[in-house]
Amino acid sequence: MESHHEWAAAGDDRAIRFTGNWREYLPIAATNALLIIVTLGIYRFWASARQRRYLWSRTHVIDDTLEWTGTGKEMFLGFLIVVAILAPFFLFIQFLFPALMARGKVEAAGGVFFLFELALVYLGGFARFRATRYRLSRTWWHGIRGGSDDPGWNFGGEYLGRYALVFVTLFIMFPWATTRLWNSRWSAMSFGPLKFRANLDAAGLKARWALIYAAPFAAMIVAFAVIAAVGINLEPASGPNPTLGGAFLVIVLLFYIAIPLATLHWYAKFFRNAASATRLGELEFEFDASTWDWLKLFLGNLALAVVTLGFGLTYWGYRNWSFMVRHTRIYGSVDLGDLTQSTTHAPREAEGFADAFDVGAI
Amino acid sequence: MIEGTLYDGATAHPHAVSVVVADGRLELRQDSGWSDNVEASVLKRMDAPAGLLRIGRTDSPGWRLMLPAAAEAELGPLLGRHERYGRWIDRIGLVPALVVGAAITVVVVGTGYIAPHWIAPHVPMSWERNVGTAIVGDFGELRCRDAKGQKALEDLVERVAPGATKGPDAIKVAALNVPIFNAAALPGGYIVVFKPAITETSPEALAGVMAHEIAHVRRRHVAEAMIREFGIGALIRLFAGNVGANAEQIVSLSYTRDNEAQADSDAIAMLKRAGISPKPTADLFTKLSKQQREIPGYGAEFLQSHPLSDKRAVKFAAAVDPHRRYEAALSRDDMDALFDICLPRKK
């Protein structure tokens, strides 16, 4: 029996493909929404476990589907643990900050606020790491799971340090920071005995970052041009001026369109480069979603939610996951006999921290 | 005999096996001669796409047996039902779970919404005062400390609510040098007035505003708001995320509006007893509502914590008795002193 697989990169026999469809998912989406509403949101942990069980089981990798074994109960407990840790901290700050302000100790209040923010950044990085680790530990393929032996405390520190540098340099260092952090996080992860390796660098990302940097200025220049053009027609009339109002609208729209578009443009390239720079054993990855693809995804999500009066929100997770899978390619080979069970410790606290800080795992 | 594929959980290598169901257990066999028996009690269904039956074991994490979906007929009784919504809900059924869930939610929210109103009056004022003192302190540099002005401010409180600044539950009033037009009741019987509310109104209008805040303190609205915030407010925000935060805002605001209306009624009664005209307060609200209208986006009354000033103005204006001779809220000297409360201390 052959245990060594080689496979094509495209077509029906693509190494990774999504086989779900929205009609099949509808009963899950509908019942999840209902149960979340009647439980004041507590069911959302079980809802997300059901959603993932479906999505993973409809994600075909090479010759078998993925499998999600995380449970709603463990995610709920993880959340409670995090709340028990964070709640006293938040409550303390919530009292301390106004108490200092009310006593006129503005510097002390500022200092407390600063430390609070530092702690939040650290925990945010930690949360991201733990979410990735948790998800890999609950993802199975051929009876083998992923994971990490790194608890992520150091990653939190690195995250804090790099983002402090980003802040100090007025975000100029952002591409370097995010790419290094991607490498640190993924290089600590494994699947079975295979280690992930990532060597993403900022080359090729700087131009798009410069674009985000330039977008507000470009929008301002256009805005001034519009005002200058409109300004010639300005008459010293009393009352509000409709032309000026129109110009103002153009400016606001520019800011709301130019900056998000530039950001999307950056992330599209970031994920393409990140996938190409990441390996798992002999496997190589590719992600081919363009800025336009991402834009279609987000606009589609928005339109779906609006048209269905909010029910479409229950399909965002489905759409996002199938988007990621459809745009991912896997190349290379894996020796099934060598793909032995993971020896990593399976974490128990689920995604509590990530949930609390609202960060994703990818 | 059913042909299937087995992952043993040790490696990713798939093994071809044949399966026989016998005596409440599975007998697995391989061409190589390997065989194994698995008790039904450790078997569990796993998710699989259509056409496939995937079976796991509770005692062996990576163990997976994949059989054609047709095997369901033979193995179904051994495996029991597939977990769908979660164990509790599967046990009682989806519809009963929805009904029970909805009923519990209504009770919890209803209690969290109404209970603070009944609990607040029974919370000892000393507790509220401890919380208030911890938060408020002495306001440091922000506080306006002119002694004569402070006396005038306290006189104004005494004027609308005789005895309010004395005794164990005394109301403590402070003027703050903050350039916002506002006044607020804080936990522990503290009332703060910001500078523009003193310098840009008449003492009579300020008396109306103070009476409103005094009513909040006396009706224990502050304690009530705190209990609600730390009770149902925290609960909803904890579990429901953003959607819930908006829902919670609507709940807490509509409730505050009841209290606001009550504080207005109390204030009108206090002004009446003190012989101060409600007219200047009404004028103040008219002015504030006009300013609000000039800032776009202040539209819906529904989402505002204070009833729109227009409506409040009407309420205060309606309370004016045209046949009554009203008195000034403060003497000329007190008025001057109050006006200068935030000036640097005179030598």
mmCIF file of C-alpha atoms in Angstrom, chain A:
data_model
loop_
_atom_site.group_PDB
_atom_site.id
_atom_site.type_symbol
_atom_site.label_atom_id
_atom_site.label_comp_id
_atom_site.label_asym_id
_atom_site.label_seq_id
_atom_site.Cartn_x
_atom_site.Cartn_y
_atom_site.Cartn_z
ATOM 1 C CA MET A 1 0.000 0.000 0.000
ATOM 2 C CA GLU A 2 1.351 3.387 -0.912
ATOM 3 C CA SER A 3 1.851 5.807 1.879
ATOM 4 C CA HIS A 4 3.432 8.527 -0.163
ATOM 5 C CA HIS A 5 1.059 10.943 -1.870
ATOM 6 C CA GLU A 6 1.706 13.352 -4.689
ATOM 7 C CA TRP A 7 -1.180 15.323 -6.051
ATOM 8 C CA ALA A 8 -2.121 17.963 -8.523
ATOM 9 C CA ALA A 9 -2.394 21.606 -7.578
ATOM 10 C CA ALA A 10 -5.486 22.521 -9.491
ATOM 11 C CA GLY A 11 -8.759 21.197 -10.852
ATOM 12 C CA ASP A 12 -11.164 18.855 -9.119
ATOM 13 C CA ASP A 13 -8.347 17.019 -7.466
ATOM 14 C CA ARG A 14 -6.980 20.173 -5.846
ATOM 15 C CA ALA A 15 -5.196 19.388 -2.623
ATOM 16 C CA ILE A 16 -7.520 21.592 -0.573
ATOM 17 C CA ARG A 17 -11.091 22.400 -1.468
ATOM 18 C CA PHE A 18 -14.348 23.371 0.181
ATOM 19 C CA THR A 19 -17.267 21.015 -0.423
ATOM 20 C CA GLY A 20 -20.011 22.655 1.665
ATOM 21 C CA ASN A 21 -22.963 24.596 0.324
ATOM 22 C CA TRP A 22 -25.171 27.232 1.858
ATOM 23 C CA ARG A 23 -28.387 25.178 1.795
ATOM 24 C CA GLU A 24 -26.772 22.407 3.751
ATOM 25 C CA TYR A 25 -25.518 24.959 6.287
ATOM 26 C CA LEU A 26 -28.855 26.765 6.625
ATOM 27 C CA PRO A 27 -30.320 24.605 9.443
ATOM 28 C CA ILE A 28 -27.153 25.158 11.469
ATOM 29 C CA ALA A 29 -27.155 28.917 10.867
ATOM 30 C CA ALA A 30 -30.846 29.301 11.687
ATOM 31 C CA THR A 31 -30.886 27.228 14.866
ATOM 32 C CA ASN A 32 -27.654 28.801 16.072
ATOM 33 C CA ALA A 33 -29.140 32.281 15.665
ATOM 34 C CA LEU A 34 -32.325 31.325 17.537
ATOM 35 C CA LEU A 35 -30.490 29.640 20.392
ATOM 36 C CA ILE A 36 -28.062 32.539 20.779
ATOM 37 C CA ILE A 37 -30.962 34.959 21.084
ATOM 38 C CA VAL A 38 -32.910 32.984 23.693
ATOM 39 C CA THR A 39 -29.826 32.365 25.826
ATOM 40 C CA LEU A 40 -28.658 35.981 25.958
ATOM 41 C CA GLY A 41 -25.639 35.009 23.894
ATOM 42 C CA ILE A 42 -24.379 32.173 26.102
ATOM 43 C CA TYR A 43 -25.030 29.618 23.357
ATOM 44 C CA ARG A 44 -22.549 31.335 21.061
ATOM 45 C CA PHE A 45 -19.775 29.010 22.268
ATOM 46 C CA TRP A 46 -21.768 25.955 21.230
ATOM 47 C CA ALA A 47 -22.824 27.743 18.064
ATOM 48 C CA SER A 48 -19.268 28.363 17.043
ATOM 49 C CA ALA A 49 -18.344 24.732 17.784
ATOM 50 C CA ARG A 50 -21.200 23.571 15.540
ATOM 51 C CA GLN A 51 -20.204 25.999 12.831
ATOM 52 C CA ARG A 52 -16.605 24.804 12.893
ATOM 53 C CA ARG A 53 -17.572 21.139 12.971
ATOM 54 C CA TYR A 54 -19.500 21.742 9.778
ATOM 55 C CA LEU A 55 -16.878 23.879 8.041
ATOM 56 C CA TRP A 56 -13.964 21.615 8.947
ATOM 57 C CA SER A 57 -15.849 18.494 7.864
ATOM 58 C CA ARG A 58 -16.527 20.115 4.490
ATOM 59 C CA THR A 59 -12.896 21.047 3.956
ATOM 60 C CA HIS A 60 -11.282 18.349 1.898
ATOM 61 C CA VAL A 61 -7.505 18.097 2.154
ATOM 62 C CA ILE A 62 -5.868 15.694 -0.321
ATOM 63 C CA ASP A 63 -7.911 12.536 0.311
ATOM 64 C CA ASP A 64 -9.883 13.199 3.488
ATOM 65 C CA THR A 65 -11.667 16.012 5.269
ATOM 66 C CA LEU A 66 -10.513 17.972 8.268
ATOM 67 C CA GLU A 67 -12.208 17.374 11.572
ATOM 68 C CA TRP A 68 -12.945 19.801 14.421
ATOM 69 C CA THR A 69 -13.107 18.298 17.889
ATOM 70 C CA GLY A 70 -13.374 21.470 19.998
ATOM 71 C CA THR A 71 -16.545 21.664 22.081
ATOM 72 C CA GLY A 72 -18.837 24.477 23.140
ATOM 73 C CA LYS A 73 -18.402 23.473 26.767
ATOM 74 C CA GLU A 74 -14.638 23.873 26.728
ATOM 75 C CA MET A 75 -14.902 27.238 24.990
ATOM 76 C CA PHE A 76 -17.484 28.378 27.524
ATOM 77 C CA LEU A 77 -15.291 27.260 30.439
ATOM 78 C CA GLY A 78 -12.272 28.919 28.824
ATOM 79 C CA PHE A 79 -14.240 32.113 28.601
ATOM 80 C CA LEU A 80 -15.278 31.917 32.259
ATOM 81 C CA ILE A 81 -11.671 31.379 33.329
ATOM 82 C CA VAL A 82 -10.544 34.427 31.390
ATOM 83 C CA VAL A 83 -13.368 36.489 32.829
ATOM 84 C CA ALA A 84 -12.374 35.423 36.331
ATOM 85 C CA ILE A 85 -8.817 36.549 35.628
ATOM 86 C CA LEU A 86 -9.630 39.781 33.815
ATOM 87 C CA ALA A 87 -12.739 41.031 35.595
ATOM 88 C CA PRO A 88 -11.014 42.118 38.856
ATOM 89 C CA PHE A 89 -8.334 43.814 36.769
ATOM 90 C CA PHE A 90 -10.904 45.740 34.702
ATOM 91 C CA LEU A 91 -13.020 46.597 37.741
ATOM 92 C CA PHE A 92 -9.984 47.913 39.592
ATOM 93 C CA ILE A 93 -9.045 50.150 36.662
ATOM 94 C CA GLN A 94 -12.642 51.255 36.256
ATOM 95 C CA PHE A 95 -12.578 52.586 39.822
ATOM 96 C CA LEU A 96 -8.982 53.710 40.013
ATOM 97 C CA PHE A 97 -8.998 55.852 36.894
ATOM 98 C CA PRO A 98 -11.980 58.111 37.763
ATOM 99 C CA ALA A 99 -10.829 58.203 41.397
ATOM 100 C CA LEU A 100 -7.477 59.628 40.337
ATOM 101 C CA MET A 101 -9.123 62.030 37.884
ATOM 102 C CA ALA A 102 -11.567 63.241 40.541
ATOM 103 C CA ARG A 103 -8.636 64.034 42.817
ATOM 104 C CA GLY A 104 -7.039 66.074 40.082
ATOM 105 C CA LYS A 105 -4.115 63.660 39.757
ATOM 106 C CA VAL A 106 -4.122 63.749 35.982
ATOM 107 C CA GLU A 107 -0.522 62.509 35.570
ATOM 108 C CA ALA A 108 -1.105 59.527 37.839
ATOM 109 C CA ALA A 109 -4.317 58.719 35.974
ATOM 110 C CA GLY A 110 -2.421 58.976 32.693
ATOM 111 C CA GLY A 111 0.281 56.661 34.045
ATOM 112 C CA VAL A 112 -2.283 54.089 35.144
ATOM 113 C CA PHE A 113 -3.968 54.307 31.773
ATOM 114 C CA PHE A 114 -0.630 53.820 30.008
ATOM 115 C CA LEU A 115 0.207 50.700 32.055
ATOM 116 C CA PHE A 116 -3.299 49.406 31.425
ATOM 117 C CA GLU A 117 -2.819 49.812 27.681
ATOM 118 C CA LEU A 118 0.543 48.025 27.820
ATOM 119 C CA ALA A 119 -1.082 45.113 29.634
ATOM 120 C CA LEU A 120 -3.824 45.003 27.013
ATOM 121 C CA VAL A 121 -1.327 44.892 24.131
ATOM 122 C CA TYR A 122 0.622 42.093 25.853
ATOM 123 C CA LEU A 123 -2.535 40.078 26.486
ATOM 124 C CA GLY A 124 -3.707 40.752 22.928
ATOM 125 C CA GLY A 125 -0.544 39.149 21.530
ATOM 126 C CA PHE A 126 -0.767 36.292 24.003
ATOM 127 C CA ALA A 127 -4.407 35.760 23.025
ATOM 128 C CA ARG A 128 -3.576 35.567 19.332
ATOM 129 C CA PHE A 129 -0.917 32.958 19.963
ATOM 130 C CA ARG A 130 -3.158 30.871 22.183
ATOM 131 C CA ALA A 131 -6.007 31.001 19.686
ATOM 132 C CA THR A 132 -3.786 29.624 16.923
ATOM 133 C CA ARG A 133 -2.468 26.938 19.254
ATOM 134 C CA TYR A 134 -5.938 25.960 20.450
ATOM 135 C CA ARG A 135 -7.369 25.736 16.939
ATOM 136 C CA LEU A 136 -4.519 23.561 15.711
ATOM 137 C CA SER A 137 -4.891 21.284 18.727
ATOM 138 C CA ARG A 138 -8.560 20.707 17.850
ATOM 139 C CA THR A 139 -7.975 20.249 14.136
ATOM 140 C CA TRP A 140 -7.531 16.640 13.023
ATOM 141 C CA TRP A 141 -6.643 15.065 9.706
ATOM 142 C CA HIS A 142 -6.128 11.329 9.203
ATOM 143 C CA GLY A 143 -6.475 10.930 12.978
ATOM 144 C CA ILE A 144 -3.549 13.286 13.638
ATOM 145 C CA ARG A 145 -3.778 16.719 15.255
ATOM 146 C CA GLY A 146 -1.668 19.874 15.491
ATOM 147 C CA GLY A 147 -0.579 22.012 18.415
ATOM 148 C CA SER A 148 2.355 23.752 20.030
ATOM 149 C CA ASP A 149 4.548 23.178 23.054
ATOM 150 C CA ASP A 150 5.102 26.900 23.527
ATOM 151 C CA PRO A 151 2.767 28.460 26.129
ATOM 152 C CA GLY A 152 2.957 31.825 24.355
ATOM 153 C CA TRP A 153 4.055 34.022 27.283
ATOM 154 C CA ASN A 154 7.235 35.006 25.470
ATOM 155 C CA PHE A 155 5.299 35.701 22.306
ATOM 156 C CA GLY A 156 3.185 38.179 24.268
ATOM 157 C CA GLY A 157 6.379 39.943 25.299
ATOM 158 C CA GLU A 158 7.712 40.010 21.749
ATOM 159 C CA TYR A 159 4.364 41.329 20.544
ATOM 160 C CA LEU A 160 4.451 44.124 23.102
ATOM 161 C CA GLY A 161 8.051 45.030 22.266
ATOM 162 C CA ARG A 162 7.524 45.102 18.507
ATOM 163 C CA TYR A 163 4.348 47.124 18.714
ATOM 164 C CA ALA A 164 6.000 49.556 21.126
ATOM 165 C CA LEU A 165 8.604 50.086 18.403
ATOM 166 C CA VAL A 166 5.832 50.501 15.818
ATOM 167 C CA PHE A 167 4.222 53.149 17.991
ATOM 168 C CA VAL A 168 7.449 55.016 18.672
ATOM 169 C CA THR A 169 8.243 55.121 14.941
ATOM 170 C CA LEU A 170 4.745 56.404 14.111
ATOM 171 C CA PHE A 171 3.794 53.053 12.514
ATOM 172 C CA ILE A 172 6.630 53.151 9.973
ATOM 173 C CA MET A 173 7.936 49.854 11.405
ATOM 174 C CA PHE A 174 4.545 48.130 11.116
ATOM 175 C CA PRO A 175 5.429 45.852 8.139
ATOM 176 C CA TRP A 176 8.571 44.604 9.914
ATOM 177 C CA ALA A 177 6.754 44.019 13.173
ATOM 178 C CA THR A 178 3.821 42.072 11.696
ATOM 179 C CA THR A 179 5.996 39.910 9.460
ATOM 180 C CA ARG A 180 8.394 38.987 12.311
ATOM 181 C CA LEU A 181 5.450 38.240 14.575
ATOM 182 C CA TRP A 182 3.902 35.999 11.922
ATOM 183 C CA ASN A 183 7.196 34.072 11.799
ATOM 184 C CA SER A 184 7.501 33.755 15.562
ATOM 185 C CA ARG A 185 3.939 32.591 15.996
ATOM 186 C CA TRP A 186 3.782 30.070 13.181
ATOM 187 C CA SER A 187 7.279 28.700 13.758
ATOM 188 C CA ALA A 188 6.110 27.651 17.219
ATOM 189 C CA MET A 189 3.243 25.584 15.762
ATOM 190 C CA SER A 190 3.265 22.006 14.526
ATOM 191 C CA PHE A 191 1.029 19.358 13.010
ATOM 192 C CA GLY A 192 1.821 15.827 14.083
ATOM 193 C CA PRO A 193 5.618 15.703 14.160
ATOM 194 C CA LEU A 194 5.915 18.336 11.418
ATOM 195 C CA LYS A 195 6.932 21.847 12.392
ATOM 196 C CA PHE A 196 5.574 24.910 10.692
ATOM 197 C CA ARG A 197 8.357 27.153 9.434
ATOM 198 C CA ALA A 198 7.775 30.746 8.403
ATOM 199 C CA ASN A 199 10.278 33.201 7.011
ATOM 200 C CA LEU A 200 8.140 36.088 5.889
ATOM 201 C CA ASP A 201 9.914 39.386 5.412
ATOM 202 C CA ALA A 202 8.779 42.910 4.774
ATOM 203 C CA ALA A 203 10.209 43.050 1.249
ATOM 204 C CA GLY A 204 7.389 43.604 -1.222
ATOM 205 C CA LEU A 205 5.090 44.904 1.483
ATOM 206 C CA LYS A 206 6.689 48.309 2.042
ATOM 207 C CA ALA A 207 5.161 49.951 -1.032
ATOM 208 C CA ARG A 208 1.642 49.007 0.030
ATOM 209 C CA TRP A 209 2.316 50.169 3.545
ATOM 210 C CA ALA A 210 3.540 53.490 2.160
ATOM 211 C CA LEU A 211 0.235 53.703 0.310
ATOM 212 C CA ILE A 212 -1.746 53.443 3.558
ATOM 213 C CA TYR A 213 0.546 56.082 4.960
ATOM 214 C CA ALA A 214 -0.053 58.312 1.950
ATOM 215 C CA ALA A 215 -3.814 57.704 1.688
ATOM 216 C CA PRO A 216 -4.902 60.343 4.232
ATOM 217 C CA PHE A 217 -2.601 62.912 2.649
ATOM 218 C CA ALA A 218 -3.817 62.062 -0.845
ATOM 219 C CA ALA A 219 -7.395 62.340 0.362
ATOM 220 C CA MET A 220 -6.577 65.715 1.903
ATOM 221 C CA ILE A 221 -4.995 66.994 -1.293
ATOM 222 C CA VAL A 222 -8.049 65.942 -3.297
ATOM 223 C CA ALA A 223 -10.221 67.537 -0.636
ATOM 224 C CA PHE A 224 -8.346 70.824 -0.869
ATOM 225 C CA ALA A 225 -8.618 70.701 -4.644
ATOM 226 C CA VAL A 226 -12.382 70.208 -4.343
ATOM 227 C CA ILE A 227 -12.674 73.037 -1.845
ATOM 228 C CA ALA A 228 -10.574 75.291 -4.050
ATOM 229 C CA ALA A 229 -12.769 74.499 -7.058
ATOM 230 C CA VAL A 230 -15.967 74.978 -5.082
ATOM 231 C CA GLY A 231 -14.560 77.930 -3.210
ATOM 232 C CA ILE A 232 -14.440 80.028 -6.387
ATOM 233 C CA ASN A 233 -18.203 79.759 -6.589
ATOM 234 C CA LEU A 234 -18.647 80.666 -2.945
ATOM 235 C CA GLU A 235 -20.824 83.647 -2.473
ATOM 236 C CA PRO A 236 -20.996 85.569 0.767
ATOM 237 C CA ALA A 237 -24.508 84.319 1.244
ATOM 238 C CA SER A 238 -25.810 83.753 4.729
ATOM 239 C CA GLY A 239 -26.896 80.365 5.961
ATOM 240 C CA PRO A 240 -25.524 76.940 5.153
ATOM 241 C CA ASN A 241 -23.968 76.503 1.733
ATOM 242 C CA PRO A 242 -25.080 73.408 -0.188
ATOM 243 C CA THR A 243 -21.957 73.333 -2.389
ATOM 244 C CA LEU A 244 -19.695 73.422 0.622
ATOM 245 C CA GLY A 245 -21.784 70.678 2.210
ATOM 246 C CA GLY A 246 -21.303 68.592 -0.920
ATOM 247 C CA ALA A 247 -17.560 69.167 -0.816
ATOM 248 C CA PHE A 248 -17.519 68.107 2.811
ATOM 249 C CA LEU A 249 -19.360 64.914 1.890
ATOM 250 C CA VAL A 250 -16.782 64.137 -0.806
ATOM 251 C CA ILE A 251 -14.005 64.562 1.750
ATOM 252 C CA VAL A 252 -15.652 62.272 4.272
ATOM 253 C CA LEU A 253 -16.319 59.635 1.606
ATOM 254 C CA LEU A 254 -12.695 59.809 0.480
ATOM 255 C CA PHE A 255 -11.511 59.116 3.993
ATOM 256 C CA TYR A 256 -13.944 56.281 4.435
ATOM 257 C CA ILE A 257 -13.076 54.730 1.089
ATOM 258 C CA ALA A 258 -9.423 55.534 0.421
ATOM 259 C CA ILE A 259 -8.052 54.399 3.775
ATOM 260 C CA PRO A 260 -9.990 51.123 4.062
ATOM 261 C CA LEU A 261 -9.112 50.305 0.443
ATOM 262 C CA ALA A 262 -5.434 50.953 1.050
ATOM 263 C CA THR A 263 -5.624 48.771 4.164
ATOM 264 C CA LEU A 264 -7.318 45.964 2.254
ATOM 265 C CA HIS A 265 -4.678 46.284 -0.467
ATOM 266 C CA TRP A 266 -1.986 45.780 2.171
ATOM 267 C CA TYR A 267 -3.622 42.779 3.816
ATOM 268 C CA ALA A 268 -4.249 41.078 0.472
ATOM 269 C CA LYS A 269 -0.522 41.137 -0.265
ATOM 270 C CA PHE A 270 0.355 40.322 3.341
ATOM 271 C CA PHE A 271 -1.640 37.083 3.315
ATOM 272 C CA ARG A 272 -0.356 36.082 -0.128
ATOM 273 C CA ASN A 273 3.236 36.594 0.972
ATOM 274 C CA ALA A 274 2.634 35.033 4.380
ATOM 275 C CA ALA A 275 1.214 31.829 2.876
ATOM 276 C CA SER A 276 4.109 31.518 0.426
ATOM 277 C CA ALA A 277 6.626 32.040 3.219
ATOM 278 C CA THR A 278 5.122 29.352 5.438
ATOM 279 C CA ARG A 279 5.852 25.615 5.190
ATOM 280 C CA LEU A 280 4.796 22.510 7.008
ATOM 281 C CA GLY A 281 7.299 19.721 6.552
ATOM 282 C CA GLU A 282 7.525 19.280 2.774
ATOM 283 C CA LEU A 283 4.276 21.098 2.190
ATOM 284 C CA GLU A 284 4.196 24.559 0.693
ATOM 285 C CA PHE A 285 1.276 26.931 0.689
ATOM 286 C CA GLU A 286 -0.053 29.543 -1.625
ATOM 287 C CA PHE A 287 -2.862 32.021 -1.139
ATOM 288 C CA ASP A 288 -4.130 33.842 -4.202
ATOM 289 C CA ALA A 289 -6.872 36.266 -3.073
ATOM 290 C CA SER A 290 -6.429 39.690 -4.644
ATOM 291 C CA THR A 291 -7.548 42.986 -3.159
ATOM 292 C CA TRP A 292 -10.591 42.757 -5.409
ATOM 293 C CA ASP A 293 -11.428 39.282 -4.056
ATOM 294 C CA TRP A 294 -11.274 40.570 -0.495
ATOM 295 C CA LEU A 295 -13.390 43.571 -1.398
ATOM 296 C CA LYS A 296 -16.012 41.292 -2.966
ATOM 297 C CA LEU A 297 -16.010 39.178 0.204
ATOM 298 C CA PHE A 298 -16.547 42.151 2.521
ATOM 299 C CA LEU A 299 -19.093 43.903 0.322
ATOM 300 C CA GLY A 300 -20.861 40.572 -0.133
ATOM 301 C CA ASN A 301 -20.970 40.063 3.635
ATOM 302 C CA LEU A 302 -22.353 43.553 4.152
ATOM 303 C CA ALA A 303 -24.939 43.238 1.393
ATOM 304 C CA LEU A 304 -26.025 39.827 2.671
ATOM 305 C CA ALA A 305 -26.550 41.177 6.193
ATOM 306 C CA VAL A 306 -28.488 44.199 4.936
ATOM 307 C CA VAL A 307 -30.695 42.337 2.465
ATOM 308 C CA THR A 308 -31.602 39.651 5.017
ATOM 309 C CA LEU A 309 -32.176 42.220 7.799
ATOM 310 C CA GLY A 310 -29.291 40.870 9.856
ATOM 311 C CA PHE A 311 -29.815 37.132 9.434
ATOM 312 C CA GLY A 312 -26.953 37.103 6.924
ATOM 313 C CA LEU A 313 -24.575 37.764 9.801
ATOM 314 C CA THR A 314 -24.872 34.053 10.606
ATOM 315 C CA TYR A 315 -23.236 33.310 7.247
ATOM 316 C CA TRP A 316 -20.174 35.503 7.711
ATOM 317 C CA GLY A 317 -18.159 32.743 9.368
ATOM 318 C CA TYR A 318 -19.158 30.345 6.586
ATOM 319 C CA ARG A 319 -18.279 32.804 3.833
ATOM 320 C CA ASN A 320 -14.974 33.800 5.402
ATOM 321 C CA TRP A 321 -13.871 30.205 5.897
ATOM 322 C CA SER A 322 -14.840 29.063 2.413
ATOM 323 C CA PHE A 323 -13.069 32.147 1.027
ATOM 324 C CA MET A 324 -9.858 31.195 2.799
ATOM 325 C CA VAL A 325 -10.090 27.584 1.626
ATOM 326 C CA ARG A 326 -10.972 28.428 -1.972
ATOM 327 C CA HIS A 327 -7.976 30.729 -2.267
ATOM 328 C CA THR A 328 -5.485 28.376 -0.644
ATOM 329 C CA ARG A 329 -3.231 25.996 -2.589
ATOM 330 C CA ILE A 330 -1.089 23.278 -1.120
ATOM 331 C CA TYR A 331 1.921 21.783 -2.927
ATOM 332 C CA GLY A 332 4.421 19.114 -2.058
ATOM 333 C CA SER A 333 4.087 15.760 -0.416
ATOM 334 C CA VAL A 334 3.563 14.220 2.946
ATOM 335 C CA ASP A 335 4.677 10.788 4.069
ATOM 336 C CA LEU A 336 1.655 9.362 5.842
ATOM 337 C CA GLY A 337 3.690 6.731 7.658
ATOM 338 C CA ASP A 338 5.931 9.435 9.100
ATOM 339 C CA LEU A 339 3.023 11.679 10.055
ATOM 340 C CA THR A 340 2.768 10.436 13.614
ATOM 341 C CA GLN A 341 0.573 11.663 16.415
ATOM 342 C CA SER A 342 1.303 15.071 17.915
ATOM 343 C CA THR A 343 3.040 14.965 21.258
ATOM 344 C CA THR A 344 2.098 18.548 22.109
ATOM 345 C CA HIS A 345 0.093 19.292 25.188
ATOM 346 C CA ALA A 346 -3.548 19.900 24.282
ATOM 347 C CA PRO A 347 -4.525 23.203 25.949
ATOM 348 C CA ARG A 348 -7.716 23.246 27.937
ATOM 349 C CA GLU A 349 -8.552 26.916 28.192
ATOM 350 C CA ALA A 350 -9.799 27.136 24.591
ATOM 351 C CA GLU A 351 -9.987 30.603 23.128
ATOM 352 C CA GLY A 352 -10.994 32.568 26.165
ATOM 353 C CA PHE A 353 -8.349 35.237 25.773
ATOM 354 C CA ALA A 354 -8.792 35.615 22.037
ATOM 355 C CA ASP A 355 -12.516 35.813 22.590
ATOM 356 C CA ALA A 356 -12.092 38.493 25.232
ATOM 357 C CA PHE A 357 -9.816 40.565 23.008
ATOM 358 C CA ASP A 358 -11.677 39.852 19.809
ATOM 359 C CA VAL A 359 -8.686 38.669 17.809
ATOM 360 C CA GLY A 360 -8.640 35.982 15.142
ATOM 361 C CA ALA A 361 -6.314 33.016 14.883
ATOM 362 C CA ILE A 362 -4.961 33.576 11.369
#
